[in-house]
């Protein structure tokens, strides 16, 4: 067997940086989780339980990756050949990542199904991508526990490629679907509602870009440098980015609801012809915005007219 040169910067260094960034994201996850439970009085027990489970998995994930770095840097200090063998924790974190990411994507899939008016085509595509990603991740983790070195684990690299590729496609599909469905809800008559929808579209794009970019970087890093830990550093971040994206969406509901249903701003106008009509229009728009917010965020029933844009699927987007 040809000896493989080991670079500490590309192995321990990459894992250490990944662990530090993951710890920072975990702090954000914990803050968002506490914020969620402070605002989730109206959410179902199932959703609350899933959020609690996801936070527990995220905590366990941080423990595993920290144990990995500790094992290589402290327990095996100066033992460079130890870097050629995977620890049980670095393999186990793949298992935890697969379960956590699968739950998050399932939440997104369900919400898209509700928001699209219970249409099965796009939801089924996302569900298939989620199941394939989760299944291949679990298969790679189970297989990795029986391998003694990373060289032996490379025989099953196709499972990792398969998992990361499907994760990339699934996250991209989720973000694109959310943006498309939200764009269809825009209506020129409700300016506050349109502004809120634009914010939601931008948020979906930003969070989708973060997760898909990190997945793509992990995939490229493994393809280019499979004998380093650079791809592992990116992989450490995946479950925390995905969990923070869904928690951020859930926590944004209250703020966006208040922006849409807030009172009408009073602006003094000169007593000219048409001023009364303008005031009436403003009041009417404010009432429509409040009804739209109620339908969009709280499953409210939309009375009639232009407010019909918020019926059925729209009312399920955030409180599904």
C-alpha positions as semicolon CSV with decimal commas, in nm:
position;residue;x (nm);y (nm);z (nm)
1;X;0,000;0,000;0,000
2;X;0,136;0,342;-0,096
3;X;0,177;0,566;0,213
4;X;-0,062;0,858;0,221
5;X;0,094;1,190;0,324
6;X;-0,091;1,347;0,618
7;X;-0,121;1,724;0,652
8;X;-0,224;1,846;0,997
9;X;-0,372;2,162;0,849
10;X;-0,599;1,965;0,619
11;X;-0,695;1,704;0,880
12;X;-0,689;1,827;1,240
13;X;-0,707;2,189;1,130
14;X;-1,016;2,137;0,913
15;X;-1,192;1,929;1,180
16;X;-1,108;2,186;1,449
17;X;-1,245;2,478;1,245
18;X;-1,556;2,278;1,163
19;X;-1,609;2,197;1,531
20;X;-1,571;2,563;1,635
21;X;-1,817;2,686;1,370
22;X;-2,060;2,408;1,460
23;X;-2,043;2,512;1,827
24;X;-2,126;2,871;1,728
25;X;-2,423;2,751;1,524
26;X;-2,532;2,532;1,816
27;X;-2,549;2,844;2,034
28;X;-2,776;3,001;1,774
29;X;-2,982;2,681;1,760
30;X;-3,031;2,686;2,137
31;X;-3,133;3,052;2,132
32;X;-3,380;2,991;1,850
33;X;-3,521;2,686;2,029
34;X;-3,584;2,887;2,347
35;X;-3,741;3,162;2,138
36;X;-3,962;2,909;1,963
37;X;-4,102;2,761;2,284
38;X;-4,172;3,112;2,407
39;X;-4,386;3,181;2,099
40;X;-4,533;2,840;2,016
41;X;-4,846;2,839;2,231
42;X;-5,067;2,773;1,928
43;X;-4,849;2,505;1,768
44;X;-4,941;2,138;1,784
45;X;-4,786;1,898;2,034
46;X;-4,635;1,706;1,743
47;X;-4,445;2,008;1,610
48;X;-4,325;2,106;1,959
49;X;-4,207;1,750;2,021
50;X;-4,019;1,745;1,689
51;X;-3,844;2,074;1,772
52;X;-3,743;1,938;2,114
53;X;-3,617;1,616;1,954
54;X;-3,421;1,810;1,692
55;X;-3,253;2,020;1,960
56;X;-3,161;1,704;2,154
57;X;-3,015;1,548;1,838
58;X;-2,823;1,868;1,767
59;X;-2,680;1,862;2,120
60;X;-2,576;1,499;2,077
61;X;-2,424;1,583;1,740
62;X;-2,205;1,855;1,895
63;X;-2,090;1,610;2,164
64;X;-1,994;1,355;1,897
65;X;-1,794;1,594;1,679
66;X;-1,623;1,745;1,985
67;X;-1,527;1,393;2,095
68;X;-1,385;1,333;1,748
69;X;-1,160;1,639;1,766
70;X;-1,062;1,560;2,127
71;X;-0,973;1,203;2,035
72;X;-0,745;1,305;1,749
73;X;-0,583;1,606;1,920
74;X;-0,558;1,499;2,285
75;X;-0,602;1,124;2,326
76;X;-0,383;1,051;2,023
77;X;-0,156;1,353;2,054
78;X;0,150;1,300;1,836
79;X;0,007;0,977;1,694
80;X;-0,023;1,080;1,329
81;X;-0,121;0,732;1,200
82;X;-0,434;0,757;1,418
83;X;-0,565;1,011;1,168
84;X;-0,600;0,730;0,916
85;X;-0,862;0,552;1,128
86;X;-1,215;0,684;1,185
87;X;-1,329;0,715;1,545
88;X;-1,665;0,571;1,644
89;X;-1,789;0,925;1,708
90;X;-1,707;1,063;1,362
91;X;-1,906;0,777;1,208
92;X;-2,190;0,809;1,460
93;X;-2,234;1,178;1,381
94;X;-2,317;1,080;1,022
95;X;-2,601;0,869;1,162
96;X;-2,728;1,156;1,379
97;X;-2,700;1,398;1,086
98;X;-2,905;1,166;0,866
99;X;-3,185;1,140;1,123
100;X;-3,188;1,512;1,208
101;X;-3,180;1,631;0,847
102;X;-3,447;1,378;0,755
103;X;-3,683;1,518;1,020
104;X;-3,620;1,879;0,914
105;X;-3,680;1,804;0,546
106;X;-3,993;1,609;0,641
107;X;-4,125;1,921;0,818
108;X;-4,054;2,127;0,508
109;X;-4,216;1,862;0,289
110;X;-4,533;1,860;0,499
111;X;-4,559;2,239;0,500
112;X;-4,510;2,255;0,124
113;X;-4,779;1,991;0,082
114;X;-5,019;2,200;0,291
115;X;-4,918;2,529;0,130
116;X;-4,958;2,392;-0,223
117;X;-5,317;2,291;-0,155
118;X;-5,227;1,928;-0,077
119;X;-5,079;1,862;-0,420
120;X;-4,884;1,539;-0,420
121;X;-4,647;1,573;-0,715
122;X;-4,388;1,815;-0,575
123;X;-4,434;1,687;-0,220
124;X;-4,370;1,331;-0,334
125;X;-4,051;1,437;-0,514
126;X;-3,921;1,608;-0,198
127;X;-4,025;1,311;0,016
128;X;-3,838;1,070;-0,211
129;X;-3,527;1,289;-0,199
130;X;-3,552;1,305;0,180
131;X;-3,587;0,928;0,218
132;X;-3,299;0,855;-0,022
133;X;-3,072;1,106;0,153
134;X;-3,156;0,975;0,497
135;X;-3,130;0,610;0,394
136;X;-2,793;0,645;0,222
137;X;-2,655;0,843;0,519
138;X;-2,762;0,572;0,763
139;X;-2,622;0,301;0,536
140;X;-2,286;0,482;0,514
141;X;-2,274;0,522;0,894
142;X;-2,360;0,158;0,963
143;X;-2,103;0,041;0,709
144;X;-1,838;0,278;0,847
145;X;-1,861;0,130;1,196
146;X;-1,717;-0,195;1,056
147;X;-1,419;-0,036;0,878
148;X;-1,081;0,011;1,043
149;X;-0,940;0,286;0,822
150;X;-1,062;0,566;0,597
151;X;-0,897;0,379;0,308
152;X;-1,128;0,082;0,365
153;X;-1,423;0,320;0,399
154;X;-1,352;0,460;0,052
155;X;-1,493;0,140;-0,096
156;X;-1,833;0,271;0,010
157;X;-1,772;0,629;-0,096
158;X;-2,056;0,598;-0,346
159;X;-2,297;0,605;-0,051
160;X;-2,157;0,939;0,064
161;X;-2,168;1,079;-0,290
162;X;-2,525;0,954;-0,323
163;X;-2,630;1,107;0,010
164;X;-2,473;1,449;-0,050
165;X;-2,600;1,467;-0,408
166;X;-2,958;1,395;-0,307
167;X;-2,929;1,635;-0,013
168;X;-2,819;1,907;-0,254
169;X;-3,110;1,837;-0,490
170;X;-3,364;1,816;-0,208
171;X;-3,260;2,145;-0,045
172;X;-3,257;2,319;-0,383
173;X;-3,602;2,181;-0,464
174;X;-3,742;2,290;-0,125
175;X;-3,614;2,646;-0,164
176;X;-3,733;2,675;-0,527
177;X;-4,077;2,536;-0,442
178;X;-4,123;2,770;-0,146
179;X;-4,029;3,072;-0,357
180;X;-4,262;2,967;-0,640
181;X;-4,559;2,905;-0,413
182;X;-4,506;3,233;-0,228
183;X;-4,471;3,428;-0,552
184;X;-4,811;3,299;-0,663
185;X;-4,967;3,450;-0,349
186;X;-4,864;3,805;-0,434
187;X;-5,145;4,049;-0,503
188;X;-5,103;4,415;-0,594
189;X;-5,402;4,526;-0,388
190;X;-5,241;4,432;-0,056
191;X;-4,910;4,613;-0,030
192;X;-4,818;4,500;0,321
193;X;-4,898;4,142;0,228
194;X;-4,681;4,167;-0,083
195;X;-4,393;4,312;0,118
196;X;-4,420;4,026;0,365
197;X;-4,424;3,770;0,087
198;X;-4,114;3,930;-0,065
199;X;-3,941;3,896;0,273
200;X;-4,040;3,529;0,289
201;X;-3,909;3,469;-0,063
202;X;-3,576;3,632;0,019
203;X;-3,555;3,433;0,342
204;X;-3,623;3,107;0,157
205;X;-3,352;3,192;-0,097
206;X;-3,095;3,288;0,168
207;X;-3,146;2,980;0,384
208;X;-3,159;2,757;0,079
209;X;-2,834;2,900;-0,051
210;X;-2,656;2,841;0,281
211;X;-2,755;2,476;0,311
212;X;-2,710;2,386;-0,056
213;X;-2,375;2,568;-0,075
214;X;-2,244;2,386;0,233
215;X;-2,361;2,053;0,091
216;X;-2,197;2,131;-0,242
217;X;-1,870;2,228;-0,073
218;X;-1,868;1,902;0,124
219;X;-1,930;1,708;-0,196
220;X;-1,655;1,889;-0,388
221;X;-1,409;1,862;-0,098
222;X;-1,458;1,487;-0,076
223;X;-1,422;1,444;-0,451
224;X;-1,102;1,653;-0,466
225;X;-0,939;1,560;-0,133
226;X;-1,086;1,237;0,004
227;X;-0,780;1,177;0,224
228;X;-0,824;1,498;0,421
229;X;-1,083;1,615;0,675
230;X;-1,190;1,920;0,478
231;X;-1,516;1,755;0,372
232;X;-1,572;1,648;0,733
233;X;-1,544;2,011;0,846
234;X;-1,823;2,107;0,605
235;X;-2,024;1,799;0,702
236;X;-2,013;1,906;1,069
237;X;-2,210;2,220;0,975
238;X;-2,488;2,062;0,768
239;X;-2,741;1,961;1,038
240;X;-2,700;2,290;1,225
241;X;-2,754;2,507;0,917
242;X;-3,063;2,310;0,819
243;X;-3,209;2,315;1,172
244;X;-3,146;2,687;1,211
245;X;-3,324;2,753;0,882
246;X;-3,648;2,585;0,993
247;X;-3,631;2,738;1,343
248;X;-3,576;3,082;1,192
249;X;-3,882;3,036;0,974
250;X;-4,097;2,928;1,268
251;X;-3,977;3,214;1,489
252;X;-4,034;3,476;1,218
253;X;-4,409;3,412;1,217
254;X;-4,495;3,645;1,504
255;X;-4,293;3,940;1,372
256;X;-4,428;3,906;1,018
257;X;-4,782;3,862;1,146
258;X;-4,753;4,186;1,345
259;X;-4,612;4,371;1,043
260;X;-4,903;4,262;0,829
261;X;-5,182;4,319;1,083
262;X;-5,046;4,638;1,240
263;X;-5,261;4,948;1,265
264;X;-5,295;5,201;0,987
265;X;-5,046;5,485;1,000
266;X;-5,215;5,825;1,024
267;X;-5,078;6,082;0,777
268;X;-5,227;6,435;0,782
269;X;-5,362;6,534;0,442
270;X;-5,489;6,869;0,316
271;X;-5,861;6,911;0,273
272;X;-5,881;6,863;-0,096
273;X;-6,116;6,669;-0,316
274;X;-6,048;6,298;-0,296
275;X;-5,883;6,301;0,049
276;X;-6,178;6,122;0,205
277;X;-6,161;5,857;-0,061
278;X;-5,787;5,807;0,003
279;X;-5,847;5,769;0,377
280;X;-6,119;5,515;0,309
281;X;-5,889;5,322;0,077
282;X;-5,613;5,316;0,339
283;X;-5,853;5,190;0,603
284;X;-5,985;4,925;0,366
285;X;-5,631;4,812;0,284
286;X;-5,543;4,788;0,652
287;X;-5,849;4,571;0,716
288;X;-5,760;4,348;0,421
289;X;-5,403;4,314;0,549
290;X;-5,529;4,210;0,891
291;X;-5,756;3,947;0,738
292;X;-5,471;3,828;0,514
293;X;-5,238;3,796;0,815
294;X;-5,499;3,601;1,004
295;X;-5,545;3,361;0,714
296;X;-5,175;3,324;0,641
297;X;-5,054;3,270;0,996
298;X;-5,346;3,147;1,202
299;X;-5,564;2,930;0,974
300;X;-5,825;3,205;0,963
301;X;-6,110;3,193;0,716
302;X;-6,095;3,454;0,445
303;X;-6,422;3,636;0,396
304;X;-6,427;3,727;0,028
305;X;-6,287;3,937;-0,256
306;X;-5,916;3,995;-0,291
307;X;-5,852;3,820;0,042
308;X;-5,912;3,493;-0,139
309;X;-5,539;3,481;-0,214
310;X;-5,484;3,373;0,143
311;X;-5,730;3,086;0,152
312;X;-5,666;2,715;0,190
313;X;-5,297;2,654;0,114
314;X;-5,175;3,001;0,210
315;X;-5,317;2,971;0,559
316;X;-5,105;2,660;0,617
317;X;-4,763;2,798;0,517
318;X;-4,636;2,885;0,861
319;X;-4,858;2,707;1,109
320;X;-4,868;2,368;0,936
